[in-house]
Each structure stands twice: as C-alpha cells, then as structure tokens.
PDB file of C-alpha atoms in Angstrom:
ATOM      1  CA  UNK K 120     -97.252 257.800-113.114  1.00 70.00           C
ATOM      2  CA  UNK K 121     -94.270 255.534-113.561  1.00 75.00           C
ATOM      3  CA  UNK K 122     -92.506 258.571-114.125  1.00 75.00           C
ATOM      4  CA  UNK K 123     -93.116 260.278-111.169  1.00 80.00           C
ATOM      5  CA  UNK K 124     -92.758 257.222-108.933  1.00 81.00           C
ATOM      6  CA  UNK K 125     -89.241 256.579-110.359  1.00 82.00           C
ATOM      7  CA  UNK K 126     -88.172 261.002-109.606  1.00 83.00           C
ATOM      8  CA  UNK K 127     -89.448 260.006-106.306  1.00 81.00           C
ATOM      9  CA  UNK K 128     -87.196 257.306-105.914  1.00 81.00           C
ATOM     10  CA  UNK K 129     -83.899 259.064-107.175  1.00 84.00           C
ATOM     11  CA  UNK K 130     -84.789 262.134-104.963  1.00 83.00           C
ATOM     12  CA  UNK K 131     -85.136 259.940-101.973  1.00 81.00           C
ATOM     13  CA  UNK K 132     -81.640 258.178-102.369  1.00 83.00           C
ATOM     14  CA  UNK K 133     -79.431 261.091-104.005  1.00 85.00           C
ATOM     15  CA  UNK K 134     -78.655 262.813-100.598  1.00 83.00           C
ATOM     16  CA  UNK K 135     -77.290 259.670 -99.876  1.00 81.00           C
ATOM     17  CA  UNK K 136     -75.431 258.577-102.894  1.00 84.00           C
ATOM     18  CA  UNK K 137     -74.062 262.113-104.388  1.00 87.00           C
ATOM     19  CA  UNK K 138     -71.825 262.753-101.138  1.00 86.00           C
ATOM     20  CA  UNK K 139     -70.042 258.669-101.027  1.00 82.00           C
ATOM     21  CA  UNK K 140     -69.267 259.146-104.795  1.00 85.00           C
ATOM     22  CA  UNK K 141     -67.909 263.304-103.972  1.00 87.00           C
ATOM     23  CA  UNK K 142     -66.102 261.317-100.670  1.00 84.00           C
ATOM     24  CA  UNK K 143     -64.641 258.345-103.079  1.00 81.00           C
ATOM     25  CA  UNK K 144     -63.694 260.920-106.106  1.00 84.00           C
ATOM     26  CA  UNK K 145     -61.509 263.488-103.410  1.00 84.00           C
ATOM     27  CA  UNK K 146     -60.122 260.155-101.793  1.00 80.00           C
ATOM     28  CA  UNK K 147     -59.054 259.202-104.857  1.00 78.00           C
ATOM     29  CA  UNK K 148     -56.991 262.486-106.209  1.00 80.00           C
ATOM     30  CA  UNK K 149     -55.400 262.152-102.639  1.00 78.00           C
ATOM     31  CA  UNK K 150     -54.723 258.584-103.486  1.00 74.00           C
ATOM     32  CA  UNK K 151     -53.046 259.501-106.746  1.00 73.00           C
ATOM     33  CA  UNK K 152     -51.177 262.288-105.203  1.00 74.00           C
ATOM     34  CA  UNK K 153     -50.140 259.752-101.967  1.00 71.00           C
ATOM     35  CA  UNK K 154     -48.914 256.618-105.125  1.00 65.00           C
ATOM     36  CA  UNK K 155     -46.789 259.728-106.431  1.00 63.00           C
ATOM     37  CA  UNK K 156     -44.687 260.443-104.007  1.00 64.00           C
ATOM     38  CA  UNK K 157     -42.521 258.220-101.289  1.00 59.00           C
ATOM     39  CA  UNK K 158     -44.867 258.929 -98.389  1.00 57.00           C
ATOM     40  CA  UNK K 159     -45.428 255.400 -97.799  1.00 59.00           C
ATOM     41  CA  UNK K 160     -47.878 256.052 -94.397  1.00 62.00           C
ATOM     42  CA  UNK K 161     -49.818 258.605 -96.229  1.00 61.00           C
ATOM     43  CA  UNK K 162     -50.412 256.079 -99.044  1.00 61.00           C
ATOM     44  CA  UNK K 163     -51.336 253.104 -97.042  1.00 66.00           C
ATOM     45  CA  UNK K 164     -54.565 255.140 -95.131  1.00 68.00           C
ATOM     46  CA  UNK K 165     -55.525 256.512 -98.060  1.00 66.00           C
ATOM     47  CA  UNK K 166     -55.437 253.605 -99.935  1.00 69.00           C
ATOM     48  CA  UNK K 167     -57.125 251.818 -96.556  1.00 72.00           C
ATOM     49  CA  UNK K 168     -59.761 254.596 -97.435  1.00 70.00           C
ATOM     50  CA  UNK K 169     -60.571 254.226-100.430  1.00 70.00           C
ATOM     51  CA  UNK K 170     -60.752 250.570-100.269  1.00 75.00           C
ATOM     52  CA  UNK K 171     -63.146 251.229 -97.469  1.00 74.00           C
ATOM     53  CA  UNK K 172     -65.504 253.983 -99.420  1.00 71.00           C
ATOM     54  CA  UNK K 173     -65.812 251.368-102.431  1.00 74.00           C
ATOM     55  CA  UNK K 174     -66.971 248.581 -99.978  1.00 78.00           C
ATOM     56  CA  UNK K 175     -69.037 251.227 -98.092  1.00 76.00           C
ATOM     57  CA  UNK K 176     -70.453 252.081-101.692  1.00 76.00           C
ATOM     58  CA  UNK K 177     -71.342 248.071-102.606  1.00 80.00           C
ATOM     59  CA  UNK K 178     -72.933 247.753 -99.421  1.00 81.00           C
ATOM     60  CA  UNK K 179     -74.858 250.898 -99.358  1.00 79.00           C
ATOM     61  CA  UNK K 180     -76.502 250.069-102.406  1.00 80.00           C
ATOM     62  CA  UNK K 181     -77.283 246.649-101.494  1.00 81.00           C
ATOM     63  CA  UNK K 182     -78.593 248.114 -98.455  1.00 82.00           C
ATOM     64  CA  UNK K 183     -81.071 250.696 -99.694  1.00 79.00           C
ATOM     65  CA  UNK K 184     -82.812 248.000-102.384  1.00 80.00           C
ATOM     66  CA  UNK K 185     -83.940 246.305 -99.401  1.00 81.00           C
ATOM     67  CA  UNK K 186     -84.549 248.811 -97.468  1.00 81.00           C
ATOM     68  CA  UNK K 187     -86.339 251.210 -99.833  1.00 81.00           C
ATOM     69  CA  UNK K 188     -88.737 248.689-100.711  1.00 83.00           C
ATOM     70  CA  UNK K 189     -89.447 247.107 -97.166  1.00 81.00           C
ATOM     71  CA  UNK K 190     -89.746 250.605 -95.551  1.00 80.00           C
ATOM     72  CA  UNK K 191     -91.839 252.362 -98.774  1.00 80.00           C
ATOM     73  CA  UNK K 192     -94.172 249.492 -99.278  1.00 81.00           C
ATOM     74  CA  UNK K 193     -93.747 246.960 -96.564  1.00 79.00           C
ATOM     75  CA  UNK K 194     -93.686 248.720 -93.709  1.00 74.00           C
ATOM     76  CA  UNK K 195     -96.215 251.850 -92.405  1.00 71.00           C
ATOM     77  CA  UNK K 196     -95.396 254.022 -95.961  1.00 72.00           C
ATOM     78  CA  UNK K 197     -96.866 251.237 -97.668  1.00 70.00           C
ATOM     79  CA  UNK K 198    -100.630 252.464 -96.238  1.00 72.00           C
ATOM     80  CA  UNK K 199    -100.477 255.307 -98.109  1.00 74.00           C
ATOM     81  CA  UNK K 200     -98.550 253.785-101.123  1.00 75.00           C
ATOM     82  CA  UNK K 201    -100.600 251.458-101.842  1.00 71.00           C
ATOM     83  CA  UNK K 202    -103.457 254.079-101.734  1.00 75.00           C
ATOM     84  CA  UNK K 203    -102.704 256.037-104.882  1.00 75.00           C
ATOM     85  CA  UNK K 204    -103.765 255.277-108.238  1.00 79.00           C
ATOM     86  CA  UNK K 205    -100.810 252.670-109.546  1.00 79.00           C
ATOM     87  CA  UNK K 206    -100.547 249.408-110.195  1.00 82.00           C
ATOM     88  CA  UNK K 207     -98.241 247.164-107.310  1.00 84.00           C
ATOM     89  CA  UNK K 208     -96.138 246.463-111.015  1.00 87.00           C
ATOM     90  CA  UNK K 209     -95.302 250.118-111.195  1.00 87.00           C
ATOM     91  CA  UNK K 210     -94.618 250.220-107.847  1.00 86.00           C
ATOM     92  CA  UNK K 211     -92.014 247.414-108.056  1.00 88.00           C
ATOM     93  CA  UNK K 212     -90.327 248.729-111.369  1.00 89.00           C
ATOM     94  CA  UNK K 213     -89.943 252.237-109.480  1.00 87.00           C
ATOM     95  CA  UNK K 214     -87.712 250.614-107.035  1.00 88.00           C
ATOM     96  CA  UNK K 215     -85.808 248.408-109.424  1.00 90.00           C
ATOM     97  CA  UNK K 216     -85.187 251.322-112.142  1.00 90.00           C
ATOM     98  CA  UNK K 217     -83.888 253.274-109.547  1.00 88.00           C
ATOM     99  CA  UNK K 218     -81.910 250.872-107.898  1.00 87.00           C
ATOM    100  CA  UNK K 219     -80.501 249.509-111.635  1.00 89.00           C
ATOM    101  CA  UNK K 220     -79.544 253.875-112.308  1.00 89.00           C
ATOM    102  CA  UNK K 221     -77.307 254.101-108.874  1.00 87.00           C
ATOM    103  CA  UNK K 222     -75.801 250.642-109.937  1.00 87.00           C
ATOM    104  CA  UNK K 223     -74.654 252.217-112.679  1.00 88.00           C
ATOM    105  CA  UNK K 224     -73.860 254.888-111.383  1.00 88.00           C
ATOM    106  CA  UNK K 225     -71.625 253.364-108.911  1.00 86.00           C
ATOM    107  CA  UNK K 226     -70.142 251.419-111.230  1.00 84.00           C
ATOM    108  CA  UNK K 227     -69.101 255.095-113.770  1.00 87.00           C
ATOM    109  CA  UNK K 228     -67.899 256.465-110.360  1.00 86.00           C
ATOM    110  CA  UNK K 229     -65.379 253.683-109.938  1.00 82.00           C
ATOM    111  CA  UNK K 230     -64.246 253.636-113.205  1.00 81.00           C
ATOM    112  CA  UNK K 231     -63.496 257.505-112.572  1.00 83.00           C
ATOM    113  CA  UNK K 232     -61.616 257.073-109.388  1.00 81.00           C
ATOM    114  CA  UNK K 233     -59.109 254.167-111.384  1.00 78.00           C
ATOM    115  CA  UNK K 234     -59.025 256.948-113.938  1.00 78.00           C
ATOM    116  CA  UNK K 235     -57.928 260.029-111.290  1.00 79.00           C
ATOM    117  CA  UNK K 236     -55.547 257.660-110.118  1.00 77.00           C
ATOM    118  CA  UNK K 237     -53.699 256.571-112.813  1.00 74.00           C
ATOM    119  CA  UNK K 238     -53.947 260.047-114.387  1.00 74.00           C
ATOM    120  CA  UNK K 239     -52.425 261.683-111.371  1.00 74.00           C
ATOM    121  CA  UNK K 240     -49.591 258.911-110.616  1.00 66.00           C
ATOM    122  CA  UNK K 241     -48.564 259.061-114.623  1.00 61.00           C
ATOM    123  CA  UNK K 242     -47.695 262.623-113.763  1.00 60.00           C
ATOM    124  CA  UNK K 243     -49.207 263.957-117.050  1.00 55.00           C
ATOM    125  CA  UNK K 244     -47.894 261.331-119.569  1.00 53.00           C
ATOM    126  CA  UNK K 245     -51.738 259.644-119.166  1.00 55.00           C
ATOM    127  CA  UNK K 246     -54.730 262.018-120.402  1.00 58.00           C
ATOM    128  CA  UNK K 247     -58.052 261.729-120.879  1.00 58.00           C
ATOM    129  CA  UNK K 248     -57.535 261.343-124.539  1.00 60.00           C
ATOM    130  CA  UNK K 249     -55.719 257.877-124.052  1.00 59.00           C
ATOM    131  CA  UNK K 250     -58.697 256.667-122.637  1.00 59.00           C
ATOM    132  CA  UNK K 251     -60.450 258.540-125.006  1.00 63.00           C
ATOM    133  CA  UNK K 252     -58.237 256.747-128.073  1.00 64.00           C
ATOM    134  CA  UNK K 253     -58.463 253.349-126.172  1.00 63.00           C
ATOM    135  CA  UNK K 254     -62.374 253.442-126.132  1.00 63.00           C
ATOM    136  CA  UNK K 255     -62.156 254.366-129.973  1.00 64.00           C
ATOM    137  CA  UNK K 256     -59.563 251.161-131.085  1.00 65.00           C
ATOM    138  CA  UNK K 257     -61.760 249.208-128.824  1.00 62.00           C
ATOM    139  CA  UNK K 258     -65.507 250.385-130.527  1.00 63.00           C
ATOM    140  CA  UNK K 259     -63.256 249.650-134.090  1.00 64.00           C
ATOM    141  CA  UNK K 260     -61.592 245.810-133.184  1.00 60.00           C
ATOM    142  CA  UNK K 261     -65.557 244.772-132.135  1.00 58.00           C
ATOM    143  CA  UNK K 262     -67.118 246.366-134.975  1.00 60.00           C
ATOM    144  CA  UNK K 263     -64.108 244.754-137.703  1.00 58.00           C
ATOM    145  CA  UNK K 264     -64.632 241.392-135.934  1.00 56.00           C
ATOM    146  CA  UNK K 265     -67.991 241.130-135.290  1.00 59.00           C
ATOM    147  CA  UNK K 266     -67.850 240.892-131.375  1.00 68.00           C
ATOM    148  CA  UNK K 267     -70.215 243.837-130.866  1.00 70.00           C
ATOM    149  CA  UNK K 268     -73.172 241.185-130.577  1.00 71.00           C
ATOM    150  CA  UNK K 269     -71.281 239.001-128.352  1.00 73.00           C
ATOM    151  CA  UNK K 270     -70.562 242.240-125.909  1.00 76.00           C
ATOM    152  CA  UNK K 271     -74.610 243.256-126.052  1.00 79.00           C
ATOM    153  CA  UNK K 272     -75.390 239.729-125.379  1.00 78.00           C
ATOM    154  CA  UNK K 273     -72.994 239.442-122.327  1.00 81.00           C
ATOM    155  CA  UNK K 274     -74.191 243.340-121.237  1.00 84.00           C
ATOM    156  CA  UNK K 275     -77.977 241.850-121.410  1.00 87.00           C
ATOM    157  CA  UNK K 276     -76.996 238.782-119.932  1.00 86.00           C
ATOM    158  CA  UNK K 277     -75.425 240.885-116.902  1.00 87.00           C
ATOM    159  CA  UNK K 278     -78.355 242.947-116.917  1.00 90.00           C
ATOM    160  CA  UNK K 279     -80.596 239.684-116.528  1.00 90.00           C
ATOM    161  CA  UNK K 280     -78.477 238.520-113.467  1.00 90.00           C
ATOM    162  CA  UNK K 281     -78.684 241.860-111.768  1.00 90.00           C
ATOM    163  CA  UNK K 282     -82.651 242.045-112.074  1.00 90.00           C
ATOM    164  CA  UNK K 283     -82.843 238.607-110.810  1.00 92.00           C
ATOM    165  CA  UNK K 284     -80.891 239.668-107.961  1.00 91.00           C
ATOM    166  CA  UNK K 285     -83.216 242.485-107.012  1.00 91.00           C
ATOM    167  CA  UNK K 286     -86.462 240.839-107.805  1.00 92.00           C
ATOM    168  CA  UNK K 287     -85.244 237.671-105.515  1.00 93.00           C
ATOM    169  CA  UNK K 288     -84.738 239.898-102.694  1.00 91.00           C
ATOM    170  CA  UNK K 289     -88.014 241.618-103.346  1.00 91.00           C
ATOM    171  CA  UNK K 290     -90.241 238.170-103.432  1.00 91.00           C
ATOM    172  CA  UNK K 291     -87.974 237.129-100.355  1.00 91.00           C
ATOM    173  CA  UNK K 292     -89.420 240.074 -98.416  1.00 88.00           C
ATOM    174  CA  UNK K 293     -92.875 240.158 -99.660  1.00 87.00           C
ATOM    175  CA  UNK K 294     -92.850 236.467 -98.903  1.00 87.00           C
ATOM    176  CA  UNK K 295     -91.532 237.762 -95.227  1.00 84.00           C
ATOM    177  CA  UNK K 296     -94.744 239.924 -94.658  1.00 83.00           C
ATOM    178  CA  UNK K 297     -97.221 236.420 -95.371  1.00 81.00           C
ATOM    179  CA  UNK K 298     -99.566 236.058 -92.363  1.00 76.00           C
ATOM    180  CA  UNK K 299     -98.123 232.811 -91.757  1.00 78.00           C
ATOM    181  CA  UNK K 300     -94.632 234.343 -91.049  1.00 77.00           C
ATOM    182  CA  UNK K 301     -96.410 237.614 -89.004  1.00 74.00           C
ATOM    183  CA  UNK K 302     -94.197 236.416 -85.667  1.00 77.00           C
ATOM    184  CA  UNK K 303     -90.501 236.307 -87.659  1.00 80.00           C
ATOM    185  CA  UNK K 304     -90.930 238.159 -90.585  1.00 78.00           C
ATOM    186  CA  UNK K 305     -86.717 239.259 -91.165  1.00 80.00           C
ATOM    187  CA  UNK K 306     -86.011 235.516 -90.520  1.00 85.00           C
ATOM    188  CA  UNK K 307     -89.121 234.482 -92.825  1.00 86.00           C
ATOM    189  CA  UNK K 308     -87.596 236.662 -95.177  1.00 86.00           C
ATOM    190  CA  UNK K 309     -84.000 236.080 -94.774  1.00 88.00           C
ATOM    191  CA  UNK K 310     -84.859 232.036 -95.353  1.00 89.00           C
ATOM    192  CA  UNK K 311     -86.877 232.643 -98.051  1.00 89.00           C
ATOM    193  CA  UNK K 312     -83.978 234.526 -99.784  1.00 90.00           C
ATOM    194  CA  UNK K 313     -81.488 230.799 -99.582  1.00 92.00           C
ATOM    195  CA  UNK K 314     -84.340 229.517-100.949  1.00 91.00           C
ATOM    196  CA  UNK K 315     -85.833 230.955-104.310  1.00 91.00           C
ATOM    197  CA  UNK K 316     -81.781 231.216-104.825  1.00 90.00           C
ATOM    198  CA  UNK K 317     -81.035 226.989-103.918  1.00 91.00           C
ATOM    199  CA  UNK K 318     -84.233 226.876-106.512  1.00 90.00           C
ATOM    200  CA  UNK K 319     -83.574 229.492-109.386  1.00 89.00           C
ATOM    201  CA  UNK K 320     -80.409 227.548-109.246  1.00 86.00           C
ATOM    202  CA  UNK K 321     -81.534 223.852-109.817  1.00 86.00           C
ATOM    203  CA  UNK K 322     -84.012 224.558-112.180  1.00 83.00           C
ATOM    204  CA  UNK K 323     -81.784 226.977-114.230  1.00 78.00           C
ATOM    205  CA  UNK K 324     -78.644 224.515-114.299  1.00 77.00           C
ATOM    206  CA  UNK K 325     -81.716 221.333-115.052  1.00 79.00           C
ATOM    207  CA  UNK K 326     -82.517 223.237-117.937  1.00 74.00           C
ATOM    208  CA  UNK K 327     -78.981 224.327-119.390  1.00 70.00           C
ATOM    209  CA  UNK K 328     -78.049 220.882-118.620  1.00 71.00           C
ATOM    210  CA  UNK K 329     -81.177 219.255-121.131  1.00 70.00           C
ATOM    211  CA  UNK K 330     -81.203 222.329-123.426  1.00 65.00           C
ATOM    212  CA  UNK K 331     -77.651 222.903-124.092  1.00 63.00           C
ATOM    213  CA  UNK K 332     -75.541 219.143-122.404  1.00 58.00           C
ATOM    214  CA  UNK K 333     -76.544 217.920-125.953  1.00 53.00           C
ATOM    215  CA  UNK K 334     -75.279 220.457-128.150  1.00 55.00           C
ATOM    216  CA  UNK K 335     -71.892 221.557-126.399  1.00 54.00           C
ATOM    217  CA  UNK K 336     -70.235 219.107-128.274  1.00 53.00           C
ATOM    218  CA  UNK K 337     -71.961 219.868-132.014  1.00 55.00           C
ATOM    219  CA  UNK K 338     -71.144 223.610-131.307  1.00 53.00           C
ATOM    220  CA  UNK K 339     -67.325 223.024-130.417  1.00 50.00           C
ATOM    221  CA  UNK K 340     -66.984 220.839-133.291  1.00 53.00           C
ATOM    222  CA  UNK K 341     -69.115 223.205-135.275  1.00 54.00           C
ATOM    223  CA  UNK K 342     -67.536 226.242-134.947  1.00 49.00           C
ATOM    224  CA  UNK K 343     -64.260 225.110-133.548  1.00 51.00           C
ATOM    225  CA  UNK K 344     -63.393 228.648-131.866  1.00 52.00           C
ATOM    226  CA  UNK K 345     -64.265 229.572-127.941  1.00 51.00           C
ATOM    227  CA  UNK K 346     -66.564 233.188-129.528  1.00 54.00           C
ATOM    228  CA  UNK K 347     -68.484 230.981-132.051  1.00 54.00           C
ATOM    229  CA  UNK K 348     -69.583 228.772-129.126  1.00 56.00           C
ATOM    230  CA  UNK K 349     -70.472 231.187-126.667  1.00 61.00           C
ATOM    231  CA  UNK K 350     -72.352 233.020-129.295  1.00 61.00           C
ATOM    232  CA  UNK K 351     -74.875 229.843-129.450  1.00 66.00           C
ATOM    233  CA  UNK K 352     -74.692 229.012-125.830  1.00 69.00           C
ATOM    234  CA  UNK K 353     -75.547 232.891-124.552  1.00 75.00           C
ATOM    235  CA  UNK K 354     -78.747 233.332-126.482  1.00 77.00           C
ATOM    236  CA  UNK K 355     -80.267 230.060-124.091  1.00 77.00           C
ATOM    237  CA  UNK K 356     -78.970 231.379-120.908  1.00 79.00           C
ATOM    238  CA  UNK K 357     -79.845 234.583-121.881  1.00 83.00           C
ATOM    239  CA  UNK K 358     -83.780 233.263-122.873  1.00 86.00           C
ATOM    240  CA  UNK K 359     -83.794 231.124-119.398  1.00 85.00           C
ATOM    241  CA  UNK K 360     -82.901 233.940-117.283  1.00 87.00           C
ATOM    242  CA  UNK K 361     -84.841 236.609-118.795  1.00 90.00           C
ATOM    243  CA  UNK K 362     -87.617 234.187-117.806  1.00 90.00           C
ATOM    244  CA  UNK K 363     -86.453 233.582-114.450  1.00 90.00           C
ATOM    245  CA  UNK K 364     -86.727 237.312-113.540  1.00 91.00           C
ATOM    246  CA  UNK K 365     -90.061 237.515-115.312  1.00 92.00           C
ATOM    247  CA  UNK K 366     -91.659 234.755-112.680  1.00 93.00           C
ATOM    248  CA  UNK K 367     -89.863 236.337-109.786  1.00 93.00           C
ATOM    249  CA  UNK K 368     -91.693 239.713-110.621  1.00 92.00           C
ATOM    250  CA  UNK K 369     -94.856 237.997-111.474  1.00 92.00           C
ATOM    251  CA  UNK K 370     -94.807 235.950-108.105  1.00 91.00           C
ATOM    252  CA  UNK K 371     -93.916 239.834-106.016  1.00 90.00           C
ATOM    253  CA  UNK K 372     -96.662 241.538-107.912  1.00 90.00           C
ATOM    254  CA  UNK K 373     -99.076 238.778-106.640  1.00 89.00           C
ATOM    255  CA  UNK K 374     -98.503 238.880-103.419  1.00 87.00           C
ATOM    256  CA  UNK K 375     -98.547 242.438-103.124  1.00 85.00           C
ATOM    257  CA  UNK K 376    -102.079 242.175-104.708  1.00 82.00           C
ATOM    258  CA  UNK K 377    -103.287 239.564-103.301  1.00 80.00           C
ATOM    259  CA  UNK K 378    -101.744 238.675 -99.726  1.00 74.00           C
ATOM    260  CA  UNK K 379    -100.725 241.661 -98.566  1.00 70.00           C
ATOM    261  CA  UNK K 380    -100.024 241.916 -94.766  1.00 65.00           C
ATOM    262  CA  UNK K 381     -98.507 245.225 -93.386  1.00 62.00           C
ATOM    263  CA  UNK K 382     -97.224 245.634 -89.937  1.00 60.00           C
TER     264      UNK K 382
END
C-alpha cells in the first residue's frame, strides 16, 4: 500500500517539477552560450534567470512538503485519506519519500545545469568524460585512503538533517490542526515550527555537549589528524539525530491517530 501511496505522490507533483527542471536545463545552454560570447546584456538576464529558476526550484519544493501534506491530510482530502486501509505512518512516509526523491532530484538537476554550462563555455575542450574521469580518481583517492566511510557517514548524517527538517514541519502543522489552536491554526502552526526547532536545538547541543565536551580533547590527542576525529565525533551526532527524527515522527503519527481535528 506504501507503494501505491508513494506513485500517488510522485504523480501528483511531476507536472509541477518536470517543466522547472526542462525551464532551468534550456536556461542553462542559453547561459553557456550567453558566458561564450561578449554579449554582456544577454548574459546578465540570463544569468538573472537562472539564478531566479534555482531559487524558484528551492522554494517550490519547500513549498509543496507543506503543502502536500496540509492539503492531502489536513485539510478536506484528509476525510477520505484517512478512510482507506493504511496506517497514519504510511501516510506520513508517502509524503516524506516523495518529498526526499524531488530533493534529489533537484539537487542532480543542478549539478547538470553547472555541467551544460561549463561544457558549453569550454567550447569543447570540457566533455562529459572529464567529469566522467574526475568521478573515477575521486571513487579511487576515498577507497586508497579510507574516506569512503567518512563520506557515507556525512551523506547519512545529511540525510538525518533533511528528515528532521520535514518531519518538524509536519508535527508543526499537525500540532496547528489541535482543537485548542481551531481559531489560528497557520499561526499555531507557524509558532510551533520556532519551537520544536529552539528545542531539537537545546537538547541536541545538551547532549553533544555531555556526550562528546569530554572526549574532544582524548580524540585530538588520540588521533592527532582533523578525519580521525570527525570519524569518532560523527557516529554520536549521527546516533542523536537519527533519534531526533524518530520522536518527531512518533509525536506526528500520534496526533494524527489520536487528536485529529480537520477543518
């Protein structure tokens, strides 16, 4: 059921995301074209444009994990969502899954544009294959050195941040649509969103404070280099934020369950 949920979700928000990353791609090979030559107007707007379809592109996708969820099970969808035969949990990891695929998305599309670009202003003398070869010395320096642990720790890590992101804003507006808040729910919500952060953030720095203030010193001394330090210190943050984002998803799932309040 998960499954279907989650082809739901992409169908919903691909008419939406396929044509900004078709508009940022051709703005781009103009852009390239524009650095190329000495038509300094031409490359200022499209520059100005592309700029502008990247910010339009952040915001967008900030945009739809709020709304998605608030409109699909917040607001009048939520009636018949909440009628079929899923758990609220599903529900949620729908919306996050989704939302986590056009991140990263987004984030292959702009790495594509920088590559157009760079491509098309080296007039030929950069190719594919140099990023190609670049990607390849790369996957060979982490694997002689040992630093491919220290990347998947810092790629998790990032990973861990985003879903505390989402979740955050998901408990903010499920917290929104209490009964207690059924006069200002956008404000209820929009407060409640400062605070789980002002909290997440003074418990999480309290506890890397006690757990790892102690030991900063034993692991400098220890392993005397900056990697063999942040490879001790990322497992913790790693551990505490993992179960930051676990509460968070917990405390949505509950109130979807339990104190649900649709308009």
């Amino acid at each position: 059921m998960l499954g279907k949920l989650l082809k739901y979700e992409l169908k919903a928000n691909v008419r939406i995301f396929i044509p900004l990353y078709i508009a940022i791609l051709s703005v781009s090979i103009i852009n390239g074209f524009s650095l190329s030559t000495e038509l300094f107007q031409m490359q200022n707007i499209a520059t100005f444009i592309l700029v502008g379809l990247m910010v339009a592109l952040a915001v967008i996708t900030i945009v739809l994990i709020v709304q998605r969820f608030n409109k699909n099970l917040l607001g009048d969808e939520g009636y018949l969502m909440f009628t079929l035969p899923v758990s609220s949990r599903k529900l949620i990891l729908s919306k996050f899954i989704s939302s986590l695929i056009w991140s990263v998305c987004s984030v292959i599309v702009a790495m594509l544009s920088f590559m157009l670009i760079t491509m098309i202003v080296g007039r030929g003398e950069i190719r594919i294959s140099d990023y190609i070869n670049i990607i390849k010395e790369f996957i060979q320096i982490i694997s002689i050195n040992s630093f491919w642990l220290l990347l998947l720790e810092i790629a998790f890590m990032m990973f861990c941040t985003y879903s505390i992101f989402v979740f955050t804003v998901y408990l903010a507006l499920s917290m929104g649509q209490l009964p207690i808040f059924n006069k200002f729910r956008n404000g209820a919500s929009l407060v409640s969103f400062f605070v789980i952060n002002v909290v997440i953030s003074s418990i999480q720095n309290s506890i890397i404070n006690i757990v790892i203030g102690a030991k900063i010193d034993e692991y400098i001394n220890q392993y005397n280099d900056v990697f063999g330090t942040i490879s001790q210190v990322l497992p913790i943050g790693i551990i505490v934020l993992l179960i930051t984002g676990i509460i968070l998803f917990i405390c949505t799932s509950y109130i979807l369950d339990k104190k649900l309040n649709l308009e």
